Each structure stands twice: as structure tokens, then as C-alpha cells.
Amino acid sequence: PVVDTLRLTAEEAAGLLARGELSARELRNAYLDAIGERNGELHCFLRTVEDAEGDGVPIALKDVISTKGVETTAGSKILAGYVPVFDATVASRVKAAGLSLLGKTNTDEFAMGSSTENSAYGPSRNPWNPTRVPGGSGGGSAAAVTAGLAPWALGSDTGGSIKQPSALCGNVGLRPTYGSVSRYGVVAFASSLDQIGPVAKTVRDVALLYSIIAGSDPCDSTTAELPDAPRLPEGDSLAGVRIGVPTELNEAEGIEPGVREAVSRALSLAEELGAELDECSLPRSVRYGLPCYYLIAPAEASSNLARYDGVRYGPRSEGASYQELVDRTRDEGFGDEPKRRIMLGTYALSAGYYEAFYGQAQKVRTLIIQEHREALERFDVLACPTSPTVAFPIGERAADPLAMYASDLLTIPSCLAGLPGLSIPCGL
Ligand code: GLN
């Protein structure tokens, strides 16, 4: 092979192209070959694109991102065969930067899940151990980057779907600040939480890709211009960086001893590199984060998913009346997890329960925002494990929604607070 895609970073790949040591075609073919070799086993890509424009580094996009002329299903049967007539803003930005689309990566249906087992098209597998999950919902993107099937990828993160798969596959994943990246053309799950962000092998690659996709977009009124342009990290020094270590997020029940050890080793290393460490407290985040998220996210999902009616997108079931057509399409098109969330969300929003559930969750969310704000007056960053456990076996949590939801215990609080989150590897 011309390049070792398992090791090559996107930055190195760009260097090879810039110096003329490799053509864009050769680089792209190296990835398509790697996909040909391993995708059958790992199932990272739902589909690949044979001929794509762009003379830069190739990229993979999670299948919740609309791509003009390329089927986009969000991992759901209800969108099977849906071919967008336009690109999501993030897709057009990566294309404008010259990146060529390799294909669309697997996801839990509508990004609802933590393992990709909720994909209507079958699970992805963890490249380190194919009997285990790659995390989710963006397990396809994370596994593709780890296995060298793509140098970098975009995912979406509502409650952890970029960070948790990155942790379970051992790469770097960034959920950007809410509002810093456009969601125009992205299949919506929970609109007050969804963000698009990069997955790659290194922090520098992630920063590079982030700088390509970030910035305001007239097509997404929730975006804002960033006060500072993203900077690429230089060198190893962490001198002057104040790291807060929230006790509750580092000592939560369910964190495996091995995970705890790896994180505390990483924190000691940060201290050796010059960071100042101190403990802090986020008392409500662990206690109320999950219940708060699992009211707000399903409530918003129940509203967002109302648009899949068999009329506008995807397959249509037969029915004697309009209502029957819609009912059958939704019954046959949605899998169990979206149905569960639509029911939970509709219930939480219904008259008589709205204040007790959705309204209460919004108030708790405000308290979670406040406690993060207070902590960040003292610290530049807060550190904790991304996932309480390492990659779990396929099937282990599939039948137990609450066990699956608990995978996001530590990633959800910062999402509720609208903050960015970065997962970096710290142990194998
Ligand atoms: N696992 C969480 C959920 O199922 C988060 C998913 C996500 O971030 N898209 O909702």
C-alpha cells in the first residue's frame, strides 16, 4: 500500500498532497481499499461514494448529515432511499475546503443510542475487539477513524454521541460549543442540544476540521460568530491552565476502577506538564443530569420526528385514509428506540403533565448551567472520564434502555450546559 491509513493523520495526509508525494486519487483509493478490506466486518460505512469531487483529504460523514445526491437515512428505515437535493452546511463547508466524501457512517437510529445497536441497518463493531460496541450514536465515524477507513469524520452530539464513541474507540472527538457549528441540513434529534463536530486521531486534526466547519450560517439562526478563530495547539506545555476536577463526575457510581486509574494518570501527567489542578463540585449534574436530559431530549425529539409522515421523505405504507397511511408508515418505519422516545416525549409535553415534567426539567437545566458557570469562573477546563466503562460487549445493554442511557452519565451535564466537550484517549 502507498500509505498506512491506520497511522496516517489528516494533517500528514494533507502534507503528502501539498508536497506532491501522493495524488488525491491515490490517497482516496488507499482509504477505499481499506474500506473494502474491513468494512464488511466492522460495518462503519452504510454506503461509500465511488467518485467524489475534491482534491484534498477524504472525509466520512455521519448519516444524519444531508448530502446532495447521496442517500441519507439517519440509520432509520423511515428514511430509506431518501436522497437529499441539497448539502447540509457542514457538508458544503468540507467540500468547499476540498475534502472529498468517502461515504456515510453508521449511527443509532436518529442518533438515539450509545452503541449503534439501534441502527436499523445493523451494528458497527469496535476495531480493537469486534465483539464489542464502538459506542454510539456515532460509532460508525469513530470506528472508521480508528480502523484507518477514514482520516477524519464528522459526528453529531446531543448527549455524548461524538465523545463517547471516541472514548470507546480511542480517538479524539470534539463536541463544539452550542451554536458554533451550523445544523442546517442535519437530521434534527433534540434541537436545544444537537451539535456537529469532528472525530480524528489527534487534537490538531480535530482543531483543523473544526476550523473548517465552525462559524455562523444565515440558514441556522441558532449559530453565532465565534469571538476567536480556533487555534491549533502548539507544543506540550499546559503551563497556566487551570483544570477543575469535579468530584461527583470523577467518583460517580459505576465508573470502572480501570477507567478511574487511567484518568487519574492522565491528570497527573497534565500536572507534570504545568497545569494547576484542584477539586470542585457539580452536585446537581450527576444527580439530575440523566433524568433532565431524558425529559428534554425525548420531548424535542417527539416534535422533530413528527415530520416523518410517509408523504415527504422515504418509503410510504399503504392506507385507506391519510391518517392510516401516516400511522402505518410510522409504525413500520420507526424502530423501538425512536418510538419509545416519541411516547416519552409526547407524554412529558401533554396538557396536565407539561409543568411537572418538561417545565421542571427546564428549571433543573438552568441550575446545571449555573453550577457549570460557577465552576468555570475558577477553571479553564473541567476534567472527568468520558465514559464510565470501556467498550462493552455487543448485546450487553441492548435489551436494557436504562443501562444504555447510563453510558452518557458523564457526557450529558456539559451538553445540557451548552458547553463544548473534548474526549482524548488516556488508556487502552
Ligand atoms: N446516547 C444518548 C441518547 O441516546 C446521546 C445520543 C446523542 O448524543 N445523539 O440520547
Short mmCIF file of C-alpha atoms and ligand atoms in Angstrom, two decimals:
data_model
loop_
_atom_site.label_atom_id
_atom_site.label_comp_id
_atom_site.label_asym_id
_atom_site.label_seq_id
_atom_site.Cartn_x
_atom_site.Cartn_y
_atom_site.Cartn_z
CA PRO A 1 0.00 0.00 0.00
CA VAL A 2 1.10 3.58 -0.72
CA VAL A 3 0.24 4.80 2.77
CA ASP A 4 -0.53 3.18 6.11
CA THR A 5 -4.05 4.52 6.68
CA LEU A 6 -4.06 3.02 10.19
CA ARG A 7 -1.43 5.54 11.30
CA LEU A 8 -1.69 8.46 8.89
CA THR A 9 -3.19 11.63 10.40
CA ALA A 10 -5.22 14.04 8.30
CA GLU A 11 -2.54 16.68 8.77
CA GLU A 12 0.15 14.29 7.48
CA ALA A 13 -2.09 13.32 4.57
CA ALA A 14 -2.52 16.99 3.68
CA GLY A 15 1.27 17.33 3.80
CA LEU A 16 1.76 14.43 1.38
CA LEU A 17 -0.69 16.05 -1.04
CA ALA A 18 0.85 19.51 -0.68
CA ARG A 19 4.35 18.20 -1.37
CA GLY A 20 3.12 16.22 -4.36
CA GLU A 21 4.27 12.93 -2.82
CA LEU A 22 0.85 11.45 -3.36
CA SER A 23 -2.07 12.33 -5.60
CA ALA A 24 -5.54 12.92 -4.18
CA ARG A 25 -6.71 9.93 -6.22
CA GLU A 26 -4.05 7.64 -4.69
CA LEU A 27 -4.87 8.84 -1.20
CA ARG A 28 -8.59 8.34 -1.72
CA ASN A 29 -8.02 4.89 -3.20
CA ALA A 30 -5.95 3.90 -0.17
CA TYR A 31 -8.99 4.60 2.03
CA LEU A 32 -11.44 2.96 -0.37
CA ASP A 33 -9.18 -0.14 -0.35
CA ALA A 34 -9.10 -0.14 3.46
CA ILE A 35 -12.89 0.16 3.48
CA GLY A 36 -13.10 -2.73 1.01
CA GLU A 37 -10.97 -4.85 3.32
CA ARG A 38 -12.54 -4.15 6.71
CA ASN A 39 -15.98 -2.60 6.33
CA GLY A 40 -17.64 -5.99 5.86
CA GLU A 41 -16.59 -6.92 9.37
CA LEU A 42 -16.80 -3.54 11.13
CA HIS A 43 -19.79 -2.04 9.31
CA CYS A 44 -18.65 1.56 9.83
CA PHE A 45 -19.99 2.79 6.48
CA LEU A 46 -23.62 2.39 5.45
CA ARG A 47 -22.56 3.40 1.93
CA THR A 48 -19.49 4.70 0.19
CA VAL A 49 -19.16 7.17 -2.66
CA GLU A 50 -17.08 5.92 -5.58
CA ASP A 51 -16.48 9.19 -7.35
CA ALA A 52 -16.47 12.33 -5.30
CA GLU A 53 -15.22 15.80 -6.08
CA GLY A 54 -12.37 17.34 -4.13
CA ASP A 55 -8.60 17.17 -4.39
CA GLY A 56 -7.96 17.28 -0.65
CA VAL A 57 -8.01 14.83 2.24
CA PRO A 58 -11.04 12.47 2.20
CA ILE A 59 -13.67 12.56 4.95
CA ALA A 60 -16.54 10.44 6.26
CA LEU A 61 -19.84 11.95 7.38
CA LYS A 62 -22.30 10.52 9.87
CA ASP A 63 -25.52 9.58 8.15
CA VAL A 64 -27.53 12.30 9.91
CA ILE A 65 -25.82 14.88 7.68
CA SER A 66 -27.64 15.60 4.41
CA THR A 67 -25.51 15.04 1.33
CA LYS A 68 -26.72 16.14 -2.08
CA GLY A 69 -27.31 13.15 -4.34
CA VAL A 70 -26.17 10.66 -1.67
CA GLU A 71 -28.75 8.71 0.31
CA THR A 72 -29.13 9.93 3.91
CA THR A 73 -31.05 7.67 6.31
CA ALA A 74 -30.09 8.65 9.87
CA GLY A 75 -29.86 4.90 10.50
CA SER A 76 -33.64 4.58 10.08
CA LYS A 77 -35.85 2.60 7.74
CA ILE A 78 -38.24 5.55 7.63
CA LEU A 79 -35.64 7.44 5.58
CA ALA A 80 -34.55 4.52 3.39
CA GLY A 81 -34.00 5.74 -0.14
CA TYR A 82 -34.14 9.41 0.82
CA VAL A 83 -31.68 11.30 -1.38
CA PRO A 84 -31.33 14.95 -0.32
CA VAL A 85 -31.40 17.57 -3.06
CA PHE A 86 -29.04 19.82 -1.07
CA ASP A 87 -25.98 19.64 1.15
CA ALA A 88 -26.03 20.39 4.87
CA THR A 89 -23.93 23.48 5.57
CA VAL A 90 -21.22 21.34 7.20
CA ALA A 91 -21.14 19.10 4.11
CA SER A 92 -20.80 22.07 1.77
CA ARG A 93 -18.09 23.59 4.01
CA VAL A 94 -15.94 20.48 3.96
CA LYS A 95 -16.44 20.25 0.18
CA ALA A 96 -15.51 23.91 -0.25
CA ALA A 97 -12.30 23.15 1.66
CA GLY A 98 -11.54 20.49 -0.96
CA LEU A 99 -12.28 17.42 1.20
CA SER A 100 -13.75 14.53 -0.74
CA LEU A 101 -16.64 12.48 0.62
CA LEU A 102 -15.76 8.81 1.26
CA GLY A 103 -19.20 7.83 2.44
CA LYS A 104 -21.84 7.94 5.14
CA THR A 105 -21.24 6.31 8.50
CA ASN A 106 -23.49 4.19 10.66
CA THR A 107 -25.46 5.63 13.56
CA ASP A 108 -28.09 4.58 16.03
CA GLU A 109 -31.47 5.37 14.53
CA PHE A 110 -31.92 9.18 14.63
CA ALA A 111 -28.75 9.26 16.78
CA MET A 112 -30.64 7.70 19.69
CA GLY A 113 -28.33 5.32 21.45
CA SER A 114 -24.85 4.66 22.80
CA SER A 115 -23.70 1.61 20.83
CA THR A 116 -25.02 1.76 17.21
CA GLU A 117 -27.09 -1.31 18.04
CA ASN A 118 -30.20 0.80 17.43
CA SER A 119 -29.27 1.27 13.77
CA ALA A 120 -31.94 -0.23 11.52
CA TYR A 121 -29.05 -1.44 9.35
CA GLY A 122 -27.20 -3.47 11.99
CA PRO A 123 -24.48 -2.53 14.48
CA SER A 124 -20.93 -1.33 13.86
CA ARG A 125 -18.10 -3.10 15.64
CA ASN A 126 -15.17 -1.87 17.69
CA PRO A 127 -11.93 -2.23 15.69
CA TRP A 128 -9.96 -3.10 18.85
CA ASN A 129 -12.29 -6.00 19.56
CA PRO A 130 -15.11 -6.71 17.10
CA THR A 131 -17.22 -8.48 19.74
CA ARG A 132 -17.59 -5.11 21.46
CA VAL A 133 -19.51 -1.94 20.58
CA PRO A 134 -17.75 1.13 19.18
CA GLY A 135 -20.06 3.36 21.25
CA GLY A 136 -22.81 5.49 19.83
CA SER A 137 -24.58 7.02 18.35
CA GLY A 138 -21.62 7.97 16.16
CA GLY A 139 -19.94 4.58 16.40
CA GLY A 140 -19.55 4.32 12.63
CA SER A 141 -17.48 7.51 12.39
CA ALA A 142 -15.33 6.70 15.44
CA ALA A 143 -14.67 3.11 14.36
CA ALA A 144 -13.85 4.25 10.80
CA VAL A 145 -11.20 6.68 12.08
CA THR A 146 -9.67 4.13 14.45
CA ALA A 147 -9.56 1.38 11.82
CA GLY A 148 -7.96 3.68 9.23
CA LEU A 149 -11.03 3.66 6.98
CA ALA A 150 -11.15 7.47 7.09
CA PRO A 151 -8.58 10.01 8.29
CA TRP A 152 -11.29 12.05 9.98
CA ALA A 153 -15.04 12.26 10.19
CA LEU A 154 -17.94 14.37 11.38
CA GLY A 155 -20.39 13.22 14.00
CA SER A 156 -23.29 14.73 15.90
CA ASP A 157 -23.53 15.04 19.67
CA THR A 158 -26.78 15.56 21.56
CA GLY A 159 -25.83 13.91 24.84
CA GLY A 160 -22.47 12.31 24.06
CA SER A 161 -22.58 10.80 20.57
CA ILE A 162 -19.22 12.22 19.46
CA LYS A 163 -17.34 11.97 22.76
CA GLN A 164 -18.44 8.54 23.99
CA PRO A 165 -17.64 6.64 20.73
CA SER A 166 -14.30 8.47 20.58
CA ALA A 167 -13.54 7.27 24.10
CA LEU A 168 -14.58 3.70 23.32
CA CYS A 169 -12.56 3.60 20.09
CA GLY A 170 -9.54 5.52 21.40
CA ASN A 171 -9.54 8.62 19.25
CA VAL A 172 -10.21 12.33 19.71
CA GLY A 173 -13.75 13.71 19.49
CA LEU A 174 -14.97 17.25 19.94
CA ARG A 175 -18.48 18.41 20.63
CA PRO A 176 -18.24 22.15 19.90
CA THR A 177 -19.94 24.91 21.87
CA TYR A 178 -23.66 25.04 21.18
CA GLY A 179 -24.21 27.48 18.32
CA SER A 180 -20.69 27.43 16.91
CA VAL A 181 -21.40 25.00 14.05
CA SER A 182 -24.38 25.11 11.69
CA ARG A 183 -27.02 22.39 11.84
CA TYR A 184 -28.73 23.37 8.62
CA GLY A 185 -29.42 20.14 6.75
CA VAL A 186 -28.73 17.91 9.74
CA VAL A 187 -31.47 15.45 10.71
CA ALA A 188 -32.74 17.01 13.95
CA PHE A 189 -32.98 14.98 17.16
CA ALA A 190 -33.15 17.44 20.10
CA SER A 191 -32.69 20.97 18.83
CA SER A 192 -31.60 22.63 22.08
CA LEU A 193 -28.76 20.09 22.34
CA ASP A 194 -27.65 18.85 18.88
CA GLN A 195 -24.18 19.87 17.69
CA ILE A 196 -21.97 18.71 14.82
CA GLY A 197 -18.29 18.08 15.47
CA PRO A 198 -15.08 16.36 14.36
CA VAL A 199 -13.57 12.94 15.15
CA ALA A 200 -9.90 12.31 14.31
CA LYS A 201 -6.69 10.71 15.57
CA THR A 202 -5.14 13.86 17.04
CA VAL A 203 -6.18 17.06 18.75
CA ARG A 204 -4.53 19.02 15.93
CA ASP A 205 -6.64 17.23 13.29
CA VAL A 206 -9.76 17.91 15.32
CA ALA A 207 -8.85 21.60 15.63
CA LEU A 208 -8.19 21.78 11.88
CA LEU A 209 -11.51 20.20 10.94
CA TYR A 210 -13.34 22.31 13.49
CA SER A 211 -11.92 25.46 11.93
CA ILE A 212 -13.32 24.32 8.56
CA ILE A 213 -16.89 23.79 9.81
CA ALA A 214 -17.26 26.47 12.51
CA GLY A 215 -18.89 29.86 12.07
CA SER A 216 -22.28 31.45 11.72
CA ASP A 217 -24.70 30.46 8.98
CA PRO A 218 -27.64 32.53 7.74
CA CYS A 219 -29.54 29.23 7.28
CA ASP A 220 -29.29 28.35 11.00
CA SER A 221 -30.44 31.14 13.29
CA THR A 222 -29.01 29.39 16.37
CA THR A 223 -25.44 29.93 15.14
CA ALA A 224 -23.21 32.80 16.21
CA GLU A 225 -19.87 34.09 15.03
CA LEU A 226 -17.02 32.96 17.26
CA PRO A 227 -15.19 35.62 19.25
CA ASP A 228 -11.82 33.99 18.46
CA ALA A 229 -10.69 31.95 15.49
CA PRO A 230 -9.84 28.37 16.53
CA ARG A 231 -6.12 27.96 17.19
CA LEU A 232 -4.05 24.85 16.56
CA PRO A 233 -2.32 23.61 19.68
CA GLU A 234 1.46 24.04 19.70
CA GLY A 235 3.79 22.04 21.91
CA ASP A 236 3.04 20.11 25.09
CA SER A 237 3.09 22.72 27.81
CA LEU A 238 -0.01 23.20 29.92
CA ALA A 239 1.55 25.99 31.95
CA GLY A 240 -1.07 28.24 33.46
CA VAL A 241 -4.03 26.02 32.51
CA ARG A 242 -6.38 25.64 35.46
CA ILE A 243 -8.06 22.23 35.47
CA GLY A 244 -11.05 21.65 37.73
CA VAL A 245 -11.74 18.07 38.76
CA PRO A 246 -15.43 17.77 39.67
CA THR A 247 -15.66 15.24 42.49
CA GLU A 248 -19.09 13.92 41.52
CA LEU A 249 -18.07 13.32 37.88
CA ASN A 250 -14.88 11.52 38.88
CA GLU A 251 -16.26 9.42 41.69
CA ALA A 252 -19.69 8.58 40.32
CA GLU A 253 -21.07 5.13 40.96
CA GLY A 254 -20.45 2.84 38.01
CA ILE A 255 -17.06 4.23 36.94
CA GLU A 256 -14.85 1.18 36.42
CA PRO A 257 -11.66 1.13 38.52
CA GLY A 258 -9.54 0.84 35.35
CA VAL A 259 -11.15 3.95 33.88
CA ARG A 260 -10.62 5.85 37.13
CA GLU A 261 -6.93 4.88 37.20
CA ALA A 262 -6.35 5.87 33.56
CA VAL A 263 -7.97 9.26 34.12
CA SER A 264 -6.02 9.98 37.28
CA ARG A 265 -2.78 9.05 35.50
CA ALA A 266 -3.72 11.48 32.73
CA LEU A 267 -4.42 14.20 35.29
CA SER A 268 -1.02 13.64 36.93
CA LEU A 269 0.58 13.96 33.51
CA ALA A 270 -1.30 17.23 32.94
CA GLU A 271 0.09 18.46 36.25
CA GLU A 272 3.63 17.47 35.23
CA LEU A 273 3.09 19.48 32.03
CA GLY A 274 2.34 22.56 34.08
CA ALA A 275 -1.42 22.54 34.65
CA GLU A 276 -2.83 23.58 38.02
CA LEU A 277 -5.29 21.03 39.35
CA ASP A 278 -7.95 21.47 42.00
CA GLU A 279 -11.12 19.70 43.02
CA CYS A 280 -14.51 21.26 42.53
CA SER A 281 -18.13 20.26 42.83
CA LEU A 282 -21.02 19.93 40.36
CA PRO A 283 -23.57 18.45 42.77
CA ARG A 284 -26.65 18.56 40.53
CA SER A 285 -25.06 17.41 37.31
CA VAL A 286 -24.65 13.75 38.15
CA ARG A 287 -27.73 13.53 40.31
CA TYR A 288 -30.16 15.18 37.89
CA GLY A 289 -28.36 15.25 34.54
CA LEU A 290 -29.70 11.97 33.14
CA PRO A 291 -33.36 12.44 34.20
CA CYS A 292 -33.28 16.04 33.00
CA TYR A 293 -31.83 15.02 29.61
CA TYR A 294 -34.26 12.11 29.22
CA LEU A 295 -37.18 14.51 29.54
CA ILE A 296 -35.85 17.35 27.39
CA ALA A 297 -34.32 15.26 24.58
CA PRO A 298 -37.37 12.99 24.02
CA ALA A 299 -39.72 16.00 24.25
CA GLU A 300 -37.83 17.77 21.48
CA ALA A 301 -37.46 14.52 19.52
CA SER A 302 -41.21 13.87 19.62
CA SER A 303 -41.69 17.23 17.96
CA ASN A 304 -38.84 16.89 15.45
CA LEU A 305 -39.84 13.37 14.39
CA ALA A 306 -43.43 14.41 13.67
CA ARG A 307 -42.31 15.37 10.15
CA TYR A 308 -41.78 11.73 9.08
CA ASP A 309 -45.23 11.03 7.76
CA GLY A 310 -44.64 8.95 4.62
CA VAL A 311 -45.58 11.92 2.47
CA ARG A 312 -42.41 13.97 2.34
CA TYR A 313 -39.47 11.58 2.76
CA GLY A 314 -38.66 7.90 2.50
CA PRO A 315 -40.96 4.94 2.00
CA ARG A 316 -44.75 5.15 2.29
CA SER A 317 -47.03 2.43 3.63
CA GLU A 318 -50.47 1.80 2.16
CA GLY A 319 -53.54 3.12 3.95
CA ALA A 320 -57.24 3.61 3.22
CA SER A 321 -57.12 7.14 4.63
CA TYR A 322 -54.47 9.77 5.13
CA GLN A 323 -54.33 9.01 8.86
CA GLU A 324 -53.95 5.28 8.24
CA LEU A 325 -51.15 5.93 5.74
CA VAL A 326 -49.29 8.08 8.28
CA ASP A 327 -49.88 5.65 11.15
CA ARG A 328 -48.68 2.63 9.17
CA THR A 329 -45.68 4.44 7.76
CA ARG A 330 -44.58 5.46 11.25
CA ASP A 331 -45.36 2.08 12.77
CA GLU A 332 -43.37 0.25 10.12
CA GLY A 333 -40.66 2.87 9.64
CA PHE A 334 -39.53 3.68 13.18
CA GLY A 335 -37.62 1.21 15.34
CA ASP A 336 -38.23 0.66 19.05
CA GLU A 337 -35.99 3.42 20.41
CA PRO A 338 -37.47 6.33 18.42
CA LYS A 339 -40.94 5.01 19.26
CA ARG A 340 -40.04 4.89 22.96
CA ARG A 341 -38.75 8.47 22.83
CA ILE A 342 -41.74 9.76 20.87
CA MET A 343 -44.05 8.27 23.52
CA LEU A 344 -42.00 9.56 26.46
CA GLY A 345 -41.65 12.98 24.89
CA THR A 346 -45.29 13.32 23.91
CA TYR A 347 -46.30 12.32 27.43
CA ALA A 348 -43.90 14.80 29.03
CA LEU A 349 -45.35 17.59 26.87
CA SER A 350 -49.02 16.72 27.28
CA ALA A 351 -51.51 19.05 28.96
CA GLY A 352 -51.58 18.49 32.72
CA TYR A 353 -48.06 17.00 32.79
CA TYR A 354 -46.11 19.67 30.97
CA GLU A 355 -45.16 21.69 34.06
CA ALA A 356 -44.39 18.65 36.20
CA PHE A 357 -42.06 17.07 33.63
CA TYR A 358 -40.83 19.30 30.79
CA GLY A 359 -41.14 22.55 32.77
CA GLN A 360 -39.38 21.07 35.78
CA ALA A 361 -36.60 19.64 33.61
CA GLN A 362 -36.01 23.09 32.09
CA LYS A 363 -35.63 24.58 35.58
CA VAL A 364 -33.18 21.87 36.58
CA ARG A 365 -31.28 22.52 33.37
CA THR A 366 -30.89 26.16 34.41
CA LEU A 367 -29.39 25.04 37.72
CA ILE A 368 -26.96 22.76 35.87
CA ILE A 369 -25.95 25.69 33.63
CA GLN A 370 -25.38 27.82 36.73
CA GLU A 371 -23.19 25.33 38.51
CA HIS A 372 -21.01 24.92 35.42
CA ARG A 373 -20.75 28.69 35.10
CA GLU A 374 -19.61 28.99 38.71
CA ALA A 375 -17.00 26.25 38.29
CA LEU A 376 -15.69 27.85 35.12
CA GLU A 377 -15.07 31.12 36.92
CA ARG A 378 -12.26 29.31 38.73
CA PHE A 379 -11.10 26.94 35.98
CA ASP A 380 -10.32 26.92 32.26
CA VAL A 381 -11.44 23.33 31.81
CA LEU A 382 -13.14 20.62 33.82
CA ALA A 383 -11.88 17.04 33.58
CA CYS A 384 -13.57 13.68 34.09
CA PRO A 385 -13.86 10.29 32.39
CA THR A 386 -15.86 10.41 29.15
CA SER A 387 -17.47 7.02 29.64
CA PRO A 388 -17.85 5.22 32.98
CA THR A 389 -16.74 1.97 31.30
CA VAL A 390 -14.62 0.73 28.44
CA ALA A 391 -16.34 -0.63 25.32
CA PHE A 392 -18.96 -3.18 26.38
CA PRO A 393 -19.86 -6.41 24.57
CA ILE A 394 -22.41 -6.21 21.74
CA GLY A 395 -25.75 -7.25 23.22
CA GLU A 396 -24.88 -6.48 26.84
CA ARG A 397 -27.09 -3.38 27.17
CA ALA A 398 -29.26 -3.72 24.07
CA ALA A 399 -32.31 -5.02 25.94
CA ASP A 400 -31.99 -2.62 28.86
CA PRO A 401 -32.63 1.02 27.87
CA LEU A 402 -31.70 2.36 31.32
CA ALA A 403 -28.30 0.64 31.28
CA MET A 404 -27.75 2.08 27.80
CA TYR A 405 -28.78 5.57 28.96
CA ALA A 406 -26.31 5.34 31.86
CA SER A 407 -23.44 5.23 29.34
CA ASP A 408 -23.90 9.00 28.99
CA LEU A 409 -23.91 9.87 32.69
CA LEU A 410 -20.71 11.91 32.43
CA THR A 411 -21.14 13.46 28.97
CA ILE A 412 -24.69 14.75 29.40
CA PRO A 413 -24.15 17.51 32.01
CA SER A 414 -21.90 19.66 29.80
CA CYS A 415 -24.29 19.13 26.86
CA LEU A 416 -27.18 20.46 28.95
CA ALA A 417 -24.99 23.44 29.86
CA GLY A 418 -24.32 24.23 26.15
CA LEU A 419 -20.60 23.76 26.70
CA PRO A 420 -18.04 22.18 24.41
CA GLY A 421 -16.60 18.79 25.32
CA LEU A 422 -13.46 17.05 24.13
CA SER A 423 -12.66 13.38 24.57
CA ILE A 424 -9.00 12.43 24.42
CA PRO A 425 -7.61 8.90 24.76
CA CYS A 426 -5.86 8.10 28.03
CA GLY A 427 -5.60 4.33 28.17
CA LEU A 428 -6.13 1.17 26.20
N1 GLN B 1 -26.86 8.27 23.97
C1 GLN B 1 -27.60 9.49 24.11
C2 GLN B 1 -29.01 9.28 23.62
O1 GLN B 1 -29.34 8.18 23.31
C3 GLN B 1 -26.94 10.59 23.32
C4 GLN B 1 -27.08 10.42 21.86
C5 GLN B 1 -26.52 11.57 21.06
O2 GLN B 1 -25.69 12.34 21.54
N2 GLN B 1 -27.01 11.71 19.86
O3 GLN B 1 -29.81 10.17 23.55
#
